Amino acid sequence: MTKYGTLAGGDPEAQQERVCSYCHTPHHAIVDGSDYLPLWSHTLTKTTFTPYKSGTLDAKIDAASMMEGPSKLCMSCHDGTIAVDTHYSFTGTKMLNQDDSLFGTAGVGVNGGLNNDHPIGFVYDGTSNPNGIATGPAAGDPDVSAHIAGKDPYVRNGTATYIGTTLKIEDRLYLSATQGGKGIMTCSTCHDVHNKINQDESGATNYLLLASNKGSSLCLSCHIK
C-alpha cells in the first residue's frame, strides 16, 4: 500500500507514515450496517455505481448490491468524491480523480461510472453455484459442446489457481449476503491492497495484483484463450 505521507502536513498519521491508519483503526471504527467493515477508519462512499454492460456478458449484475464486501471499501477512495485522506476525525482534500500520473485518465468509479471497467458483483463459479457463470475447467481447454446458456466455458471455475501462485480463485471471492452466500467477484478478486509484489517490468508501478501483468498472467488465470 502506498504511503500517503505527503498528503496532509497537519495530519499526524501522515507525519508518522502510519499507512494502516488511512483504512483501519483499533478504536472508534466506523459502524454503519455494512456487511464488511474490518475495523474501518475511512469514510464510506454513498455513490450509486453504474455496472458494466455488454451483449456478450453472461453475468447477472444488480447495481443495488454489487458493492458488497471489499468493493465498497475500495470505492471509498476511488469514487472520486471522498478524499484519500478523509479518515478517522480528519477531513481530507486529496481526491483520486485520476488513476495515476502514468495515464492521467479519470479514476475508476469517478461519478459512479463502472460501466467501462471489468464487471464485479456477479456470482462467479458456475460449477458449484447454479447462478454462477464460470464453467471452464481449472486447467486445460474447455468443453464447448457442453455449453449452457448463461454460462461461460471459457472462464475457469473457482478451483483454478492464479498463474504463478498456489492461490485459488475461489479463495478471493466474497460470500454475498444478498445472493445466498454464493461467491461473487469483487475488486479484491484481482487486487490485494496488502500485496507488494507483481510490479511491472520497469518496476515503476504496482497495481497490487494477485498475479503478474507480464504475459497477461492475471487475465489468463480466469480467461481461457
Tab-separated table of C-alpha atoms in Angstrom:
chain	number	residue	atom	x	y	z
A	1	MET	CA	0.000	0.000	0.000
A	2	THR	CA	1.354	3.422	-0.926
A	3	LYS	CA	2.444	5.738	1.856
A	4	TYR	CA	0.364	8.902	1.953
A	5	GLY	CA	2.953	10.779	3.989
A	6	THR	CA	2.920	13.818	1.694
A	7	LEU	CA	-0.821	14.340	1.560
A	8	ALA	CA	-1.533	16.365	4.672
A	9	GLY	CA	1.048	18.321	6.615
A	10	GLY	CA	-1.083	18.650	9.756
A	11	ASP	CA	-2.153	15.019	9.839
A	12	PRO	CA	-0.178	13.051	12.474
A	13	GLU	CA	-0.708	9.829	10.526
A	14	ALA	CA	0.966	11.439	7.522
A	15	GLN	CA	3.797	12.856	9.590
A	16	GLN	CA	4.491	9.457	11.149
A	17	GLU	CA	3.869	7.465	7.942
A	18	ARG	CA	1.225	5.372	9.711
A	19	VAL	CA	-0.090	3.907	6.481
A	20	CYS	CA	-2.525	1.458	8.150
A	21	SER	CA	-4.459	4.325	9.731
A	22	TYR	CA	-5.838	5.520	6.414
A	23	CYS	CA	-8.048	2.435	6.287
A	24	HIS	CA	-8.088	0.866	9.761
A	25	THR	CA	-8.302	1.912	13.386
A	26	PRO	CA	-8.183	-0.197	16.573
A	27	HIS	CA	-10.672	2.133	18.286
A	28	HIS	CA	-13.844	4.009	17.290
A	29	ALA	CA	-14.167	2.205	13.962
A	30	ILE	CA	-16.994	3.008	11.553
A	31	VAL	CA	-20.199	1.029	12.124
A	32	ASP	CA	-22.930	1.757	9.594
A	33	GLY	CA	-24.590	-1.593	8.985
A	34	SER	CA	-22.419	-2.511	6.007
A	35	ASP	CA	-21.607	-6.179	5.539
A	36	TYR	CA	-17.828	-5.874	5.659
A	37	LEU	CA	-16.014	-3.375	7.902
A	38	PRO	CA	-12.605	-4.655	9.154
A	39	LEU	CA	-12.097	-2.021	11.909
A	40	TRP	CA	-12.671	0.539	9.201
A	41	SER	CA	-11.444	4.117	9.590
A	42	HIS	CA	-12.123	5.672	6.186
A	43	THR	CA	-15.336	7.460	5.238
A	44	LEU	CA	-17.555	5.166	3.141
A	45	THR	CA	-18.874	6.066	-0.281
A	46	LYS	CA	-22.586	6.663	-0.789
A	47	THR	CA	-22.277	6.776	-4.571
A	48	THR	CA	-24.574	4.610	-6.698
A	49	PHE	CA	-22.446	2.932	-9.352
A	50	THR	CA	-23.352	2.032	-12.922
A	51	PRO	CA	-22.197	-1.531	-13.742
A	52	TYR	CA	-20.535	-2.752	-16.903
A	53	LYS	CA	-22.947	-3.942	-19.605
A	54	SER	CA	-22.374	-5.945	-22.765
A	55	GLY	CA	-24.446	-8.111	-25.062
A	56	THR	CA	-21.830	-10.838	-24.707
A	57	LEU	CA	-21.743	-10.761	-20.897
A	58	ASP	CA	-23.478	-13.736	-19.287
A	59	ALA	CA	-23.110	-12.457	-15.723
A	60	LYS	CA	-26.119	-11.047	-13.915
A	61	ILE	CA	-25.222	-7.859	-12.059
A	62	ASP	CA	-27.520	-5.994	-9.684
A	63	ALA	CA	-26.387	-2.376	-9.364
A	64	ALA	CA	-28.062	-2.141	-5.958
A	65	SER	CA	-25.986	-4.933	-4.424
A	66	MET	CA	-22.779	-5.150	-6.457
A	67	MET	CA	-20.841	-3.010	-3.951
A	68	GLU	CA	-20.779	-5.706	-1.311
A	69	GLY	CA	-17.716	-6.558	0.717
A	70	PRO	CA	-14.284	-5.205	-0.232
A	71	SER	CA	-15.521	-3.364	-3.331
A	72	LYS	CA	-17.335	-0.717	-1.302
A	73	LEU	CA	-14.195	-0.121	0.722
A	74	CYS	CA	-12.108	0.284	-2.438
A	75	MET	CA	-14.582	2.703	-3.970
A	76	SER	CA	-14.479	4.820	-0.821
A	77	CYS	CA	-11.204	6.168	-2.193
A	78	HIS	CA	-11.672	5.514	-5.894
A	79	ASP	CA	-15.099	7.105	-6.398
A	80	GLY	CA	-13.508	10.499	-6.972
A	81	THR	CA	-15.649	12.231	-4.336
A	82	ILE	CA	-14.177	11.131	-0.998
A	83	ALA	CA	-10.625	12.258	-0.316
A	84	VAL	CA	-7.986	9.609	0.296
A	85	ASP	CA	-7.023	11.434	3.487
A	86	THR	CA	-10.576	11.533	4.877
A	87	HIS	CA	-10.267	9.113	7.746
A	88	TYR	CA	-10.903	8.897	11.464
A	89	SER	CA	-11.505	12.512	12.567
A	90	PHE	CA	-9.746	14.173	9.638
A	91	THR	CA	-11.486	15.812	6.693
A	92	GLY	CA	-9.255	15.370	3.691
A	93	THR	CA	-8.877	17.161	0.384
A	94	LYS	CA	-6.872	14.815	-1.845
A	95	MET	CA	-9.272	13.182	-4.324
A	96	LEU	CA	-8.476	10.261	-6.604
A	97	ASN	CA	-9.912	11.961	-9.664
A	98	GLN	CA	-7.492	10.138	-11.941
A	99	ASP	CA	-5.842	6.739	-11.755
A	100	ASP	CA	-2.216	7.838	-11.636
A	101	SER	CA	0.358	10.025	-13.327
A	102	LEU	CA	1.048	7.367	-15.979
A	103	PHE	CA	-2.282	7.731	-17.745
A	104	GLY	CA	-3.924	10.906	-16.486
A	105	THR	CA	-7.336	9.378	-17.129
A	106	ALA	CA	-10.381	9.594	-14.895
A	107	GLY	CA	-10.133	7.367	-11.844
A	108	VAL	CA	-12.006	4.095	-11.571
A	109	GLY	CA	-15.519	4.787	-10.341
A	110	VAL	CA	-15.463	8.577	-10.745
A	111	ASN	CA	-19.054	9.870	-10.971
A	112	GLY	CA	-20.296	6.339	-10.316
A	113	GLY	CA	-19.028	5.097	-13.644
A	114	LEU	CA	-18.000	1.452	-13.566
A	115	ASN	CA	-19.563	0.857	-16.969
A	116	ASN	CA	-16.153	0.826	-18.667
A	117	ASP	CA	-14.422	-1.403	-16.128
A	118	HIS	CA	-14.240	-5.155	-15.582
A	119	PRO	CA	-17.574	-6.220	-14.066
A	120	ILE	CA	-17.883	-7.071	-10.382
A	121	GLY	CA	-20.697	-8.202	-8.115
A	122	PHE	CA	-21.708	-11.329	-10.037
A	123	VAL	CA	-21.726	-14.946	-8.857
A	124	TYR	CA	-18.559	-16.470	-10.273
A	125	ASP	CA	-18.277	-20.251	-10.092
A	126	GLY	CA	-20.925	-21.935	-12.244
A	127	THR	CA	-19.705	-25.441	-11.412
A	128	SER	CA	-20.603	-25.141	-7.735
A	129	ASN	CA	-23.302	-22.439	-7.813
A	130	PRO	CA	-26.251	-22.558	-10.238
A	131	ASN	CA	-26.218	-18.768	-10.648
A	132	GLY	CA	-22.507	-18.592	-11.451
A	133	ILE	CA	-21.109	-18.121	-14.943
A	134	ALA	CA	-17.659	-19.751	-14.859
A	135	THR	CA	-17.873	-23.374	-16.013
A	136	GLY	CA	-14.451	-23.780	-17.605
A	137	PRO	CA	-12.007	-26.395	-16.276
A	138	ALA	CA	-9.410	-25.470	-13.671
A	139	ALA	CA	-6.766	-26.405	-16.260
A	140	GLY	CA	-6.738	-27.276	-19.941
A	141	ASP	CA	-9.201	-26.487	-22.711
A	142	PRO	CA	-12.958	-26.028	-22.282
A	143	ASP	CA	-15.608	-28.474	-23.458
A	144	VAL	CA	-17.618	-26.110	-25.641
A	145	SER	CA	-20.017	-28.892	-26.646
A	146	ALA	CA	-21.414	-28.779	-23.117
A	147	HIS	CA	-22.163	-25.058	-23.252
A	148	ILE	CA	-25.208	-23.937	-21.288
A	149	ALA	CA	-26.992	-20.645	-21.898
A	150	GLY	CA	-25.916	-18.029	-19.386
A	151	LYS	CA	-22.652	-19.845	-18.611
A	152	ASP	CA	-19.156	-19.270	-19.956
A	153	PRO	CA	-16.956	-22.335	-20.582
A	154	TYR	CA	-14.056	-20.010	-21.431
A	155	VAL	CA	-13.843	-18.769	-17.837
A	156	ARG	CA	-12.141	-21.156	-15.415
A	157	ASN	CA	-14.062	-22.321	-12.372
A	158	GLY	CA	-13.151	-21.255	-8.862
A	159	THR	CA	-10.769	-24.136	-8.195
A	160	ALA	CA	-8.291	-22.752	-10.746
A	161	THR	CA	-5.213	-21.024	-9.357
A	162	TYR	CA	-3.773	-17.647	-10.216
A	163	ILE	CA	-0.867	-18.182	-12.607
A	164	GLY	CA	2.441	-18.340	-10.777
A	165	THR	CA	0.788	-18.884	-7.387
A	166	THR	CA	-0.959	-21.582	-5.361
A	167	LEU	CA	-3.865	-19.269	-4.537
A	168	LYS	CA	-7.265	-20.415	-5.793
A	169	ILE	CA	-9.726	-18.025	-7.396
A	170	GLU	CA	-12.450	-19.235	-5.045
A	171	ASP	CA	-10.333	-18.021	-2.124
A	172	ARG	CA	-10.702	-14.459	-3.425
A	173	LEU	CA	-14.472	-14.494	-3.944
A	174	TYR	CA	-16.701	-12.751	-1.417
A	175	LEU	CA	-19.619	-14.690	0.059
A	176	SER	CA	-22.554	-12.470	-0.794
A	177	ALA	CA	-25.297	-11.955	1.775
A	178	THR	CA	-27.730	-10.784	-0.916
A	179	GLN	CA	-27.026	-13.742	-3.202
A	180	GLY	CA	-27.478	-16.620	-0.804
A	181	GLY	CA	-23.906	-16.802	0.442
A	182	LYS	CA	-22.550	-17.504	-3.043
A	183	GLY	CA	-19.075	-16.297	-4.007
A	184	ILE	CA	-19.102	-13.090	-6.030
A	185	MET	CA	-16.316	-11.291	-7.823
A	186	THR	CA	-15.137	-8.084	-6.145
A	187	CYS	CA	-12.238	-5.684	-6.574
A	188	SER	CA	-10.197	-7.966	-4.317
A	189	THR	CA	-10.575	-10.886	-6.746
A	190	CYS	CA	-7.866	-9.171	-8.805
A	191	HIS	CA	-6.228	-6.832	-6.298
A	192	ASP	CA	-4.836	-7.200	-2.785
A	193	VAL	CA	-4.051	-3.880	-1.116
A	194	HIS	CA	-1.505	-5.587	1.133
A	195	ASN	CA	0.382	-7.152	-1.780
A	196	LYS	CA	3.837	-5.712	-2.523
A	197	ILE	CA	4.776	-7.961	-5.451
A	198	ASN	CA	3.938	-8.044	-9.168
A	199	GLN	CA	5.405	-4.747	-10.265
A	200	ASP	CA	5.566	-4.142	-13.986
A	201	GLU	CA	8.770	-4.613	-15.945
A	202	SER	CA	10.015	-1.094	-15.247
A	203	GLY	CA	9.385	-1.518	-11.532
A	204	ALA	CA	7.604	1.830	-11.510
A	205	THR	CA	4.035	0.725	-10.896
A	206	ASN	CA	2.438	-1.817	-8.605
A	207	TYR	CA	-1.267	-2.399	-9.139
A	208	LEU	CA	-1.413	-4.701	-6.103
A	209	LEU	CA	-2.351	-7.611	-8.359
A	210	LEU	CA	-2.741	-11.256	-7.360
A	211	ALA	CA	-0.852	-12.366	-10.479
A	212	SER	CA	1.600	-10.575	-12.714
A	213	ASN	CA	0.582	-8.425	-15.664
A	214	LYS	CA	3.525	-9.881	-17.590
A	215	GLY	CA	2.226	-12.178	-20.307
A	216	SER	CA	-1.312	-11.276	-19.169
A	217	SER	CA	-0.954	-13.797	-16.337
A	218	LEU	CA	-3.675	-12.145	-14.277
A	219	CYS	CA	-6.210	-12.202	-17.112
A	220	LEU	CA	-5.315	-15.737	-18.164
A	221	SER	CA	-5.760	-17.004	-14.623
A	222	CYS	CA	-9.510	-16.824	-15.284
A	223	HIS	CA	-9.955	-16.423	-19.031
A	224	ILE	CA	-9.108	-19.328	-21.355
A	225	LYS	CA	-7.517	-18.035	-24.558
